[in-house]
Coordinates of C-alpha atoms and ligand atoms in Angstrom, one line a residue:
X1 CA -49.4 -3.4 -33.6
X2 CA -50.0 -6.0 -30.9
X3 CA -51.1 -4.4 -27.6
X4 CA -48.6 -5.2 -24.9
X5 CA -49.9 -6.3 -21.4
X6 CA -50.0 -3.4 -19.0
X7 CA -48.0 -3.5 -15.8
X8 CA -49.1 -1.0 -13.2
X9 CA -46.0 0.3 -11.3
X10 CA -46.6 1.9 -8.0
X11 CA -43.7 4.2 -7.1
X12 CA -42.8 4.4 -10.8
X13 CA -41.3 7.8 -10.3
X14 CA -39.0 6.6 -7.5
X15 CA -35.5 5.3 -7.7
X16 CA -36.0 1.6 -8.4
X17 CA -39.5 2.0 -9.9
X18 CA -38.3 4.4 -12.6
X19 CA -35.6 1.9 -13.6
X20 CA -38.4 -0.8 -13.9
X21 CA -40.4 1.6 -16.1
X22 CA -37.3 1.9 -18.3
X23 CA -37.0 -1.9 -18.6
X24 CA -40.7 -2.7 -19.2
X25 CA -41.0 -2.3 -22.9
X26 CA -37.8 -4.2 -23.6
X27 CA -39.5 -7.1 -21.8
X28 CA -42.8 -6.9 -23.6
X29 CA -44.9 -4.9 -21.1
X30 CA -46.5 -1.5 -21.2
X31 CA -45.7 0.4 -18.0
X32 CA -48.2 2.8 -16.2
X33 CA -46.8 4.5 -13.1
X34 CA -48.9 5.4 -10.1
X35 CA -47.1 7.7 -7.8
X36 CA -48.0 10.5 -5.4
X37 CA -44.6 12.2 -6.2
X38 CA -44.0 12.7 -2.5
X39 CA -40.6 10.9 -2.8
X40 CA -40.6 10.3 -6.6
X41 CA -40.0 12.7 -9.4
X42 CA -42.2 13.3 -12.5
X43 CA -39.0 13.6 -14.7
X44 CA -38.1 10.1 -13.8
X45 CA -41.0 8.7 -15.7
X46 CA -40.2 9.1 -19.4
X47 CA -42.3 8.1 -22.4
X48 CA -45.1 6.3 -20.5
X49 CA -48.2 7.4 -18.5
X50 CA -47.9 8.6 -14.9
X51 CA -51.0 8.8 -12.7
X52 CA -50.4 11.2 -9.8
X53 CA -52.3 9.7 -6.9
X54 CA -52.2 8.4 -3.3
X55 CA -52.3 4.7 -2.7
X56 CA -54.7 5.5 0.1
X57 CA -57.0 7.1 -2.4
X58 CA -59.0 3.9 -3.2
X59 CA -61.2 5.7 -5.7
X60 CA -58.4 7.1 -7.8
X61 CA -56.5 3.9 -7.7
X62 CA -59.6 2.0 -8.8
X63 CA -60.1 4.4 -11.6
X64 CA -56.5 3.9 -12.8
X65 CA -57.1 0.1 -12.8
X66 CA -60.3 0.6 -14.8
X67 CA -58.7 2.9 -17.3
X68 CA -55.4 1.0 -17.9
X69 CA -56.5 -2.6 -17.2
X70 CA -53.2 -3.9 -15.9
X71 CA -52.4 -7.6 -16.2
X72 CA -50.0 -7.3 -13.3
X73 CA -48.8 -4.9 -10.5
X74 CA -45.3 -4.1 -9.4
X75 CA -45.3 -2.4 -6.0
X76 CA -42.3 -0.1 -5.3
X77 CA -44.1 2.7 -3.5
X78 CA -42.9 2.5 0.1
X79 CA -40.5 3.9 2.7
X80 CA -37.1 2.3 2.8
X81 CA -34.9 3.8 5.4
X82 CA -33.9 1.4 8.2
X83 CA -32.9 4.2 10.7
X84 CA -36.1 6.2 10.1
X85 CA -38.3 3.1 10.6
X86 CA -36.8 2.5 14.0
X87 CA -37.4 6.1 15.0
X88 CA -40.9 6.3 13.4
X89 CA -42.5 2.9 13.1
X90 CA -46.0 4.4 12.7
X91 CA -45.0 5.8 9.3
X92 CA -43.7 2.5 8.2
X93 CA -46.7 0.4 9.2
X94 CA -49.2 3.0 8.1
X95 CA -47.7 3.5 4.6
X96 CA -45.9 0.3 3.8
X97 CA -48.7 -1.9 5.2
X98 CA -52.1 -0.3 5.0
X99 CA -51.5 1.3 1.6
X100 CA -50.6 -2.1 0.3
X101 CA -53.8 -3.5 1.7
X102 CA -55.8 -0.9 -0.3
X103 CA -53.8 -1.9 -3.4
X104 CA -54.6 -5.6 -2.8
X105 CA -58.3 -4.9 -2.3
X106 CA -58.4 -3.0 -5.7
X107 CA -56.5 -5.9 -7.3
X108 CA -59.1 -8.3 -6.0
X109 CA -61.9 -6.2 -7.1
X110 CA -60.5 -5.7 -10.6
X111 CA -59.4 -9.4 -10.7
X112 CA -55.7 -8.6 -11.3
X113 CA -53.9 -11.8 -10.2
X114 CA -50.2 -11.1 -10.6
X115 CA -48.2 -9.1 -8.1
X116 CA -44.5 -8.3 -7.6
X117 CA -43.5 -7.2 -4.1
X118 CA -40.4 -5.1 -3.5
X119 CA -39.3 -7.0 -0.4
X120 CA -35.9 -6.8 1.3
X121 CA -33.0 -8.5 2.9
X122 CA -34.1 -6.7 6.0
X123 CA -36.8 -9.4 6.5
X124 CA -34.0 -11.8 7.5
X125 CA -32.8 -9.8 10.5
X126 CA -29.4 -10.8 12.0
X127 CA -28.2 -13.6 9.7
X128 CA -27.4 -17.0 11.2
X129 CA -25.9 -18.1 7.9
X130 CA -24.1 -16.0 5.3
X131 CA -24.5 -15.9 2.3
X132 CA -28.2 -15.8 3.2
X133 CA -30.4 -18.3 1.3
X134 CA -34.1 -17.6 0.7
X135 CA -34.9 -20.3 3.3
X136 CA -33.1 -18.4 6.1
X137 CA -35.3 -17.7 9.1
X138 CA -37.1 -14.3 8.8
X139 CA -36.7 -12.3 12.0
X140 CA -36.5 -8.6 11.2
X141 CA -34.7 -6.2 13.6
X142 CA -36.3 -3.1 12.3
X143 CA -39.9 -2.0 11.4
X144 CA -39.0 -1.5 7.7
X145 CA -38.1 -5.2 7.4
X146 CA -41.0 -6.2 9.6
X147 CA -43.5 -4.2 7.4
X148 CA -42.3 -6.1 4.3
X149 CA -42.4 -9.5 6.0
X150 CA -46.0 -8.8 7.1
X151 CA -46.8 -8.2 3.4
X152 CA -45.1 -11.5 2.4
X153 CA -47.2 -13.3 5.0
X154 CA -50.5 -11.6 3.9
X155 CA -49.7 -12.4 0.3
X156 CA -49.1 -16.1 1.0
X157 CA -52.6 -16.3 2.4
X158 CA -54.1 -14.3 -0.5
X159 CA -52.5 -16.8 -2.8
X160 CA -54.4 -19.7 -1.1
X161 CA -57.7 -17.9 -0.7
X162 CA -57.9 -15.8 -3.8
X163 CA -55.4 -17.2 -6.3
X164 CA -53.6 -13.9 -6.2
X165 CA -50.1 -14.9 -7.3
X166 CA -47.1 -12.9 -6.0
X167 CA -43.4 -12.9 -6.2
X168 CA -41.3 -11.5 -3.4
X169 CA -38.1 -10.0 -4.5
X170 CA -35.8 -9.6 -1.5
X171 CA -33.5 -6.8 -2.5
X172 CA -30.1 -6.4 -1.0
X173 CA -28.6 -2.9 -1.4
X174 CA -29.9 -1.2 -4.6
X175 CA -27.3 1.2 -6.0
X176 CA -26.0 2.7 -9.3
X177 CA -27.9 4.4 -12.1
X178 CA -29.1 3.7 -15.6
X179 CA -26.4 3.8 -18.3
X180 CA -28.4 6.5 -20.2
X181 CA -27.6 9.0 -17.4
X182 CA -31.3 10.1 -17.5
X183 CA -32.5 8.6 -14.3
X184 CA -30.8 7.8 -11.0
X185 CA -31.0 8.0 -7.2
X186 CA -32.4 11.1 -5.6
X187 CA -33.8 10.8 -2.1
X188 CA -34.7 13.8 0.0
X189 CA -33.4 13.6 2.5
X190 CA -30.8 11.1 1.4
X191 CA -29.9 8.3 3.9
X192 CA -28.2 5.7 1.7
X193 CA -24.5 5.1 1.8
X194 CA -23.4 5.4 -1.8
X195 CA -25.1 8.8 -2.7
X196 CA -23.9 10.2 0.7
X197 CA -20.4 9.1 -0.1
X198 CA -20.6 10.7 -3.5
X199 CA -22.0 13.9 -1.9
X200 CA -19.0 14.0 0.3
X201 CA -16.7 13.4 -2.7
X202 CA -18.3 16.3 -4.5
X203 CA -18.2 18.6 -1.5
X204 CA -22.0 18.9 -1.2
X205 CA -21.6 17.4 2.2
X206 CA -18.8 17.9 4.7
X207 CA -18.1 14.3 5.3
X208 CA -19.6 10.8 5.5
X209 CA -20.2 9.4 8.9
X210 CA -19.4 5.7 9.2
X211 CA -22.1 4.1 11.4
X212 CA -20.2 1.9 13.8
X213 CA -16.7 0.3 13.6
X214 CA -17.1 -2.3 16.2
X215 CA -19.1 -4.9 14.2
X216 CA -17.8 -8.5 14.1
X217 CA -16.5 -8.0 10.5
X218 CA -12.9 -7.8 9.2
X219 CA -12.6 -4.0 9.4
X220 CA -15.4 -3.5 12.0
X221 CA -17.8 -1.8 9.6
X222 CA -21.1 -3.3 8.2
X223 CA -21.0 -5.4 5.2
X224 CA -23.7 -5.1 2.5
X225 CA -24.3 -6.7 -0.9
X226 CA -24.7 -3.9 -3.5
X227 CA -26.7 -4.7 -6.5
X228 CA -27.0 -2.5 -9.6
X229 CA -30.5 -1.0 -10.0
X230 CA -30.6 -2.0 -13.7
X231 CA -30.0 -5.6 -12.8
X232 CA -32.7 -5.3 -10.1
X233 CA -35.2 -3.8 -12.5
X234 CA -34.5 -6.5 -15.1
X235 CA -35.1 -9.3 -12.5
X236 CA -38.7 -8.0 -12.0
X237 CA -39.7 -8.8 -15.5
X238 CA -38.0 -12.2 -15.6
X239 CA -39.9 -13.0 -12.4
X240 CA -43.2 -11.6 -13.7
X241 CA -42.9 -13.6 -17.0
X242 CA -42.2 -16.7 -15.1
X243 CA -45.0 -16.2 -12.6
X244 CA -47.5 -15.6 -15.3
X245 CA -46.4 -18.6 -17.3
X246 CA -46.4 -21.0 -14.4
X247 CA -49.3 -19.3 -12.5
X248 CA -47.3 -19.8 -9.3
X249 CA -46.1 -17.6 -6.5
X250 CA -42.4 -17.6 -5.6
X251 CA -39.6 -15.6 -3.8
X252 CA -36.1 -14.7 -4.7
X253 CA -33.1 -12.9 -3.2
X254 CA -31.6 -10.3 -5.5
X255 CA -28.0 -9.7 -4.6
X256 CA -24.6 -10.5 -6.1
X257 CA -23.3 -12.9 -3.4
X258 CA -20.4 -10.6 -2.6
X259 CA -20.3 -8.2 0.3
X260 CA -18.4 -4.9 0.8
X261 CA -17.8 -3.1 4.1
X262 CA -18.6 0.6 4.5
X263 CA -14.9 1.3 4.5
X264 CA -14.4 -0.7 1.3
X265 CA -17.1 1.3 -0.4
X266 CA -15.5 4.6 0.6
X267 CA -12.1 3.5 -0.6
X268 CA -13.5 2.3 -4.0
X269 CA -15.5 5.5 -4.3
X270 CA -12.3 7.5 -3.9
X271 CA -10.7 5.4 -6.6
X272 CA -13.6 5.8 -9.0
X273 CA -14.2 9.5 -8.5
X274 CA -10.6 10.5 -8.0
X275 CA -11.7 12.6 -5.1
X276 CA -10.9 12.5 -1.4
X277 CA -13.9 11.4 0.7
X278 CA -13.7 13.0 4.2
X279 CA -14.8 10.4 6.8
X280 CA -16.0 10.7 10.4
X281 CA -16.3 7.7 12.6
X282 CA -19.7 7.6 14.3
X283 CA -21.9 5.4 16.5
X284 CA -23.8 2.4 15.2
X285 CA -27.2 3.1 13.6
X286 CA -30.0 1.3 15.3
X287 CA -31.5 -1.6 13.3
X288 CA -28.4 -2.4 11.3
X289 CA -27.3 -6.1 11.1
X290 CA -23.5 -6.5 10.7
X291 CA -23.6 -8.4 7.4
X292 CA -26.2 -8.9 4.7
X293 CA -25.0 -10.9 1.7
X294 CA -27.3 -12.8 -0.6
X295 CA -27.1 -16.3 -1.8
X296 CA -28.6 -15.5 -5.2
X297 CA -28.3 -18.8 -7.0
X298 CA -32.0 -19.4 -7.0
X299 CA -32.8 -16.3 -9.1
X300 CA -29.9 -17.2 -11.4
X301 CA -31.0 -20.8 -11.9
X302 CA -34.7 -20.4 -11.9
X303 CA -35.0 -17.1 -13.8
X304 CA -31.8 -17.1 -15.8
X305 CA -30.9 -13.8 -14.1
X306 CA -27.4 -12.5 -14.1
X307 CA -26.3 -9.4 -12.2
X308 CA -24.3 -8.1 -15.2
X309 CA -23.9 -4.5 -14.2
X310 CA -23.2 -5.1 -10.5
X311 CA -19.4 -4.8 -10.0
X312 CA -18.8 -2.3 -7.2
X313 CA -16.8 -0.3 -9.7
X314 CA -19.7 -0.1 -12.2
X315 CA -22.2 0.7 -9.5
X316 CA -20.0 3.6 -8.4
X317 CA -19.1 4.7 -11.9
X318 CA -22.8 5.0 -13.0
X319 CA -23.9 6.5 -9.7
X320 CA -21.1 9.1 -9.9
X321 CA -22.0 10.0 -13.5
X322 CA -25.6 10.4 -12.5
X323 CA -24.7 12.3 -9.3
X324 CA -22.5 14.8 -11.1
X325 CA -25.0 15.3 -13.9
X326 CA -28.0 15.9 -11.5
X327 CA -26.3 17.8 -8.7
X328 CA -24.2 19.9 -11.0
X329 CA -20.5 20.3 -11.8
X330 CA -18.0 19.8 -9.1
X331 CA -17.7 23.0 -7.2
X332 CA -15.5 21.9 -4.4
X333 CA -12.3 22.4 -2.5
X334 CA -11.7 18.7 -2.3
X335 CA -8.4 17.4 -3.5
X336 CA -8.2 14.3 -5.7
X337 CA -7.4 11.2 -3.7
X338 CA -3.7 10.3 -3.6
X339 CA -4.3 6.8 -5.0
X340 CA -6.1 8.1 -8.1
X341 CA -3.4 10.6 -8.8
X342 CA -0.8 7.8 -8.9
X343 CA -3.1 5.7 -11.0
X344 CA -3.4 8.5 -13.5
X345 CA 0.4 9.1 -13.8
X346 CA 1.0 5.4 -14.4
X347 CA -1.2 5.3 -17.5
Ligands
UDP1 N1 -24.1 3.8 6.4 C1 -23.1 4.6 7.0 N2 -23.3 6.0 7.0 C2 -24.3 6.6 6.4 C3 -25.3 5.8 5.8 C4 -25.2 4.4 5.8 O1 -22.2 4.1 7.6 O2 -24.4 7.8 6.4 C5 -24.0 2.4 6.5 C6 -25.2 1.7 7.2 O3 -25.0 1.6 8.5 C7 -25.2 0.3 6.5 C8 -24.6 0.6 5.1 O4 -24.0 1.9 5.2 O5 -24.3 -0.6 7.1 C9 -25.7 0.7 4.0 O6 -26.7 1.5 4.5 P1 -27.9 2.1 3.6 O7 -28.7 3.0 4.4 O8 -27.3 2.6 2.3 O9 -28.7 0.8 3.2 P2 -29.4 -0.3 4.2 O10 -28.4 -1.4 4.4 O11 -29.8 0.3 5.4 O12 -30.5 -0.8 3.3

């Protein structure tokens, strides 16, 4: 049997990383995960090797490169909470930046020349144009986005100096879960909207707090572009194949081009789950731009990428199936949402 090229996936036990591991073989790559399991979960890596190690542990990382001889690296291992990054920037610059530098130095040493960076819409800051094209000015308003922008800048210089090619994938809001029901989103503590809304629907959490209702948007709550994690994972391999074929660095937005407000997400979640989601109105969260919606035509045209799984309904449906499976059966006093009850009687 022909040996497939190996892709080393840092953070392969994490939410998006584990979905990339799942997509690797379908795309002609053999995945090897490198994860310290501080945020990730060993169960999330199924049917492929997992090296438990710190990115800061240069010796261990180097040994993994030596053993598995990756042709390329996908780098998911990082902290991703906007609010936390504002409160604790040291953590974000230390881990997101300096650990990546160690990874780059091992790549240079081992002559691995292809790198996919999990970048983010947060590198754009407050948009001056929506939908946001890739050419939009990058002026992050939180340390999370700033740490990723720094990596983009470093990698642009590494391309020129060392021929290390990289593709920056600027994710909008990753959500949903693999259709198999075997992997999905579990952050501890959870900070992201959709799992928190589902927690509230299940009664695992008293309510969801809406962070700010005085934004300059139609209903006053923040608008985000939610992209299904399976679509996101698939884009990594399209981008990797193209980068290796053309031997050229590039950068792409990964979003659907359609935004939903926090309130719209909650309403849709009630519809999909059939459960009432108790809501509390709260203050704005520091570091949140009012609206982040992608112009994603570049990935569609250049990579032939299509976000096929990313309707808000499918995102919520797959996330709900995962959430219920992982967190147990609904043990709750919540009442089904009125709208869903009507919908059920109509059919
Ligand atoms: N959000 C909220 N309540 C929460 C968590 C998030 O209102 O408990 C809002 C948040 O302010 C943002 C949107 O939901 O406008 C998506 O936030 P998330 O943390 O999921 O992703 P981010 O946009 O920060 O990457």
